[in-house]
Short mmCIF file of C-alpha atoms in Angstrom, two decimals:
data_model
loop_
_atom_site.label_atom_id
_atom_site.label_comp_id
_atom_site.label_asym_id
_atom_site.label_seq_id
_atom_site.Cartn_x
_atom_site.Cartn_y
_atom_site.Cartn_z
CA UNK A 46 9.75 24.28 1.23
CA UNK A 47 6.75 23.94 3.88
CA UNK A 48 7.02 21.96 7.45
CA UNK A 49 5.52 18.81 5.45
CA UNK A 50 10.10 18.37 4.85
CA UNK A 51 11.10 19.16 8.09
CA UNK A 52 13.44 16.69 8.55
CA UNK A 53 17.28 16.61 9.98
CA UNK A 54 18.70 14.63 6.63
CA UNK A 55 17.65 17.50 4.06
CA UNK A 56 19.11 20.54 6.45
CA UNK A 57 22.02 17.97 6.17
CA UNK A 58 21.91 16.88 2.60
CA UNK A 59 21.30 20.76 1.65
CA UNK A 60 24.49 20.98 4.16
CA UNK A 61 27.04 18.38 2.33
CA UNK A 62 25.97 20.37 -0.97
CA UNK A 63 26.70 23.76 -0.18
CA UNK A 64 23.64 25.13 0.65
CA UNK A 65 20.70 25.89 2.43
CA UNK A 66 17.35 24.14 3.14
CA UNK A 67 14.50 26.70 3.20
CA UNK A 68 11.90 25.17 5.34
CA UNK A 69 9.53 26.36 7.73
CA UNK A 70 9.68 24.38 11.25
CA UNK A 71 7.78 21.90 11.90
CA UNK A 72 7.69 21.40 15.83
CA UNK A 73 5.32 18.12 15.94
CA UNK A 74 7.06 14.83 16.96
CA UNK A 75 10.50 16.88 17.43
CA UNK A 76 12.62 16.76 20.33
CA UNK A 77 11.61 19.74 23.16
CA UNK A 78 13.95 23.39 21.45
CA UNK A 79 17.65 23.94 23.67
CA UNK A 80 17.41 24.66 26.11
CA UNK A 81 18.56 28.98 26.34
CA UNK A 82 16.75 29.03 22.62
CA UNK A 83 13.59 30.42 21.23
CA UNK A 84 10.98 28.08 19.65
CA UNK A 85 13.50 29.39 16.42
CA UNK A 86 16.39 29.22 17.27
CA UNK A 87 18.13 32.43 18.97
CA UNK A 88 19.46 33.06 21.92
CA UNK A 89 18.46 34.54 24.50
CA UNK A 90 20.93 36.62 25.47
CA UNK A 91 22.20 36.30 29.78
CA UNK A 92 19.21 38.73 30.26
CA UNK A 93 16.26 36.69 29.14
CA UNK A 94 15.48 39.32 26.06
CA UNK A 95 16.08 37.14 23.24
CA UNK A 96 19.22 38.12 21.01
CA UNK A 97 19.07 40.20 17.52
CA UNK A 98 20.54 38.12 14.65
CA UNK A 99 23.42 40.02 13.29
CA UNK A 100 24.65 38.00 10.16
CA UNK A 101 26.02 34.86 9.21
CA UNK A 102 30.47 34.40 8.50
CA UNK A 103 30.07 31.75 6.27
CA UNK A 104 33.12 30.05 5.30
CA UNK A 105 32.73 29.29 8.54
CA UNK A 106 29.00 28.30 9.39
CA UNK A 107 28.82 30.56 11.93
CA UNK A 108 25.06 32.54 12.78
CA UNK A 109 26.30 36.23 15.32
CA UNK A 110 24.06 37.22 17.87
CA UNK A 111 24.44 40.64 19.84
CA UNK A 112 23.21 41.95 22.75
CA UNK A 113 19.71 43.02 21.81
CA UNK A 114 20.15 46.59 24.42
CA UNK A 115 23.17 47.76 22.12
CA UNK A 116 21.53 46.66 18.60
CA UNK A 117 18.85 49.36 19.05
CA UNK A 118 15.93 47.35 20.76
CA UNK A 119 13.48 48.74 23.70
CA UNK A 120 14.76 46.48 26.26
CA UNK A 121 15.59 46.32 30.12
CA UNK A 122 17.92 44.89 31.65
CA UNK A 123 20.14 45.39 34.80
CA UNK A 124 23.70 44.80 32.46
CA UNK A 125 23.25 40.70 33.00
CA UNK A 126 25.17 40.16 30.34
CA UNK A 127 28.21 42.35 30.93
CA UNK A 128 28.44 44.94 27.79
CA UNK A 129 30.40 47.30 28.73
CA UNK A 130 31.21 47.87 24.93
CA UNK A 131 30.28 49.19 22.33
CA UNK A 132 29.59 46.01 20.56
CA UNK A 133 27.84 44.16 22.97
CA UNK A 134 27.68 40.74 24.06
CA UNK A 135 27.67 38.69 20.87
CA UNK A 136 27.00 34.84 20.92
CA UNK A 137 28.10 32.60 18.02
CA UNK A 138 26.36 29.30 16.99
CA UNK A 139 27.58 26.71 14.71
CA UNK A 140 25.06 26.34 11.91
CA UNK A 141 26.99 22.80 11.86
CA UNK A 142 26.10 22.15 15.27
CA UNK A 143 22.07 21.44 14.52
CA UNK A 144 20.89 21.92 10.80
CA UNK A 145 17.59 21.61 11.11
CA UNK A 146 17.21 24.95 14.22
CA UNK A 147 19.88 26.94 13.34
CA UNK A 148 19.95 28.00 9.62
CA UNK A 149 21.56 30.38 7.01
CA UNK A 150 19.61 32.51 6.81
CA UNK A 151 18.87 33.27 9.88
CA UNK A 152 14.80 32.13 10.67
CA UNK A 153 12.71 35.07 11.06
CA UNK A 154 15.32 37.91 9.62
CA UNK A 155 13.73 39.78 6.55
CA UNK A 156 15.50 37.79 3.99
CA UNK A 157 14.67 34.20 5.03
CA UNK A 158 11.09 35.49 5.28
CA UNK A 159 11.41 36.76 1.08
CA UNK A 160 12.98 34.12 0.74
CA UNK A 161 10.67 32.09 1.99
CA UNK A 162 8.07 33.81 0.25
CA UNK A 163 9.01 33.40 -3.10
CA UNK A 164 7.71 29.70 -2.97
CA UNK A 165 3.88 30.17 -3.10
CA UNK A 166 4.74 31.29 -6.88
CA UNK A 167 5.83 27.92 -7.38
CA UNK A 168 3.32 26.36 -5.35
CA UNK A 169 0.97 28.21 -7.45
CA UNK A 170 2.69 26.35 -10.97
CA UNK A 171 2.75 22.26 -9.06
CA UNK A 172 -0.80 23.44 -8.39
CA UNK A 173 -2.27 23.82 -12.18
CA UNK A 174 0.66 21.02 -12.82
CA UNK A 175 -1.19 18.46 -10.66
CA UNK A 176 -4.84 20.13 -10.89
CA UNK A 177 -5.14 21.02 -14.24
CA UNK A 178 -2.24 18.38 -15.75
CA UNK A 179 -2.75 14.98 -13.92
CA UNK A 180 1.29 15.89 -12.82
CA UNK A 181 -0.34 13.95 -9.48
CA UNK A 182 -0.84 10.57 -11.23
CA UNK A 183 2.16 9.35 -12.71
CA UNK A 184 1.36 6.26 -13.94
CA UNK A 185 4.73 4.51 -15.32
CA UNK A 186 7.50 3.62 -13.33
CA UNK A 187 10.86 4.74 -12.77
CA UNK A 188 12.30 8.02 -12.82
CA UNK A 189 12.92 7.97 -16.96
CA UNK A 190 9.47 7.46 -17.65
CA UNK A 191 8.53 9.77 -15.04
CA UNK A 192 10.85 12.65 -16.21
CA UNK A 193 9.50 11.73 -20.10
CA UNK A 194 5.60 13.06 -18.27
CA UNK A 195 6.89 15.58 -15.54
CA UNK A 196 7.80 17.79 -19.09
CA UNK A 197 5.35 16.62 -21.21
CA UNK A 198 3.08 19.00 -18.47
CA UNK A 199 5.68 21.72 -18.64
CA UNK A 200 5.57 21.91 -22.19
CA UNK A 201 1.90 21.82 -22.17
CA UNK A 202 1.63 24.00 -19.49
CA UNK A 203 3.99 26.06 -20.93
CA UNK A 204 2.55 26.26 -24.54
CA UNK A 205 -1.33 27.14 -23.02
CA UNK A 206 0.52 30.29 -21.49
CA UNK A 207 2.02 31.01 -25.08
CA UNK A 208 -1.86 30.96 -26.53
CA UNK A 209 -2.90 33.64 -24.00
CA UNK A 210 -0.32 35.67 -24.55
CA UNK A 211 -1.14 35.71 -27.61
CA UNK A 212 -4.48 35.75 -27.78
CA UNK A 213 -4.12 39.10 -25.36
CA UNK A 214 -2.18 40.69 -27.45
CA UNK A 215 -4.32 40.19 -30.43
CA UNK A 216 -7.54 41.60 -27.98
CA UNK A 217 -5.06 45.39 -27.63
CA UNK A 218 -5.03 45.72 -31.48
CA UNK A 219 -8.35 45.34 -32.43
#
């Protein structure tokens, strides 16, 4: 969803239903981001660099972050995080603590960007349904009647698509 749906109750409801809301953050109207975290919820290491996202434990709903230097990022630090081990400093963040800010997949990760990018195709469909098939002007009250109107809009859209495909096939055959 776009940033207009960025509300804590939506994230909580998605978690309650064993899902995850993929919504762009809207910083207006929300309190300041927690201290020690970037705008997208990535924690800072003790040296002040944003840590590297390193996956999610879905059973415990915990995001894992590692020392950016040990993950191959070119950062300079004076060993402030005491990451003597080859694995480096690790920080685990519970998604349940703040489902709006801490989510899975983590904001900024490649997987999340791919999922969020898929919303553009459904947005185009909604644009056609609202702009050309009057789905934005439902005149009947009640969920059943609204469902009927939306179903009619979708049937009309699919019928138009089938006609376009048939015309294209006829033109190629000719």
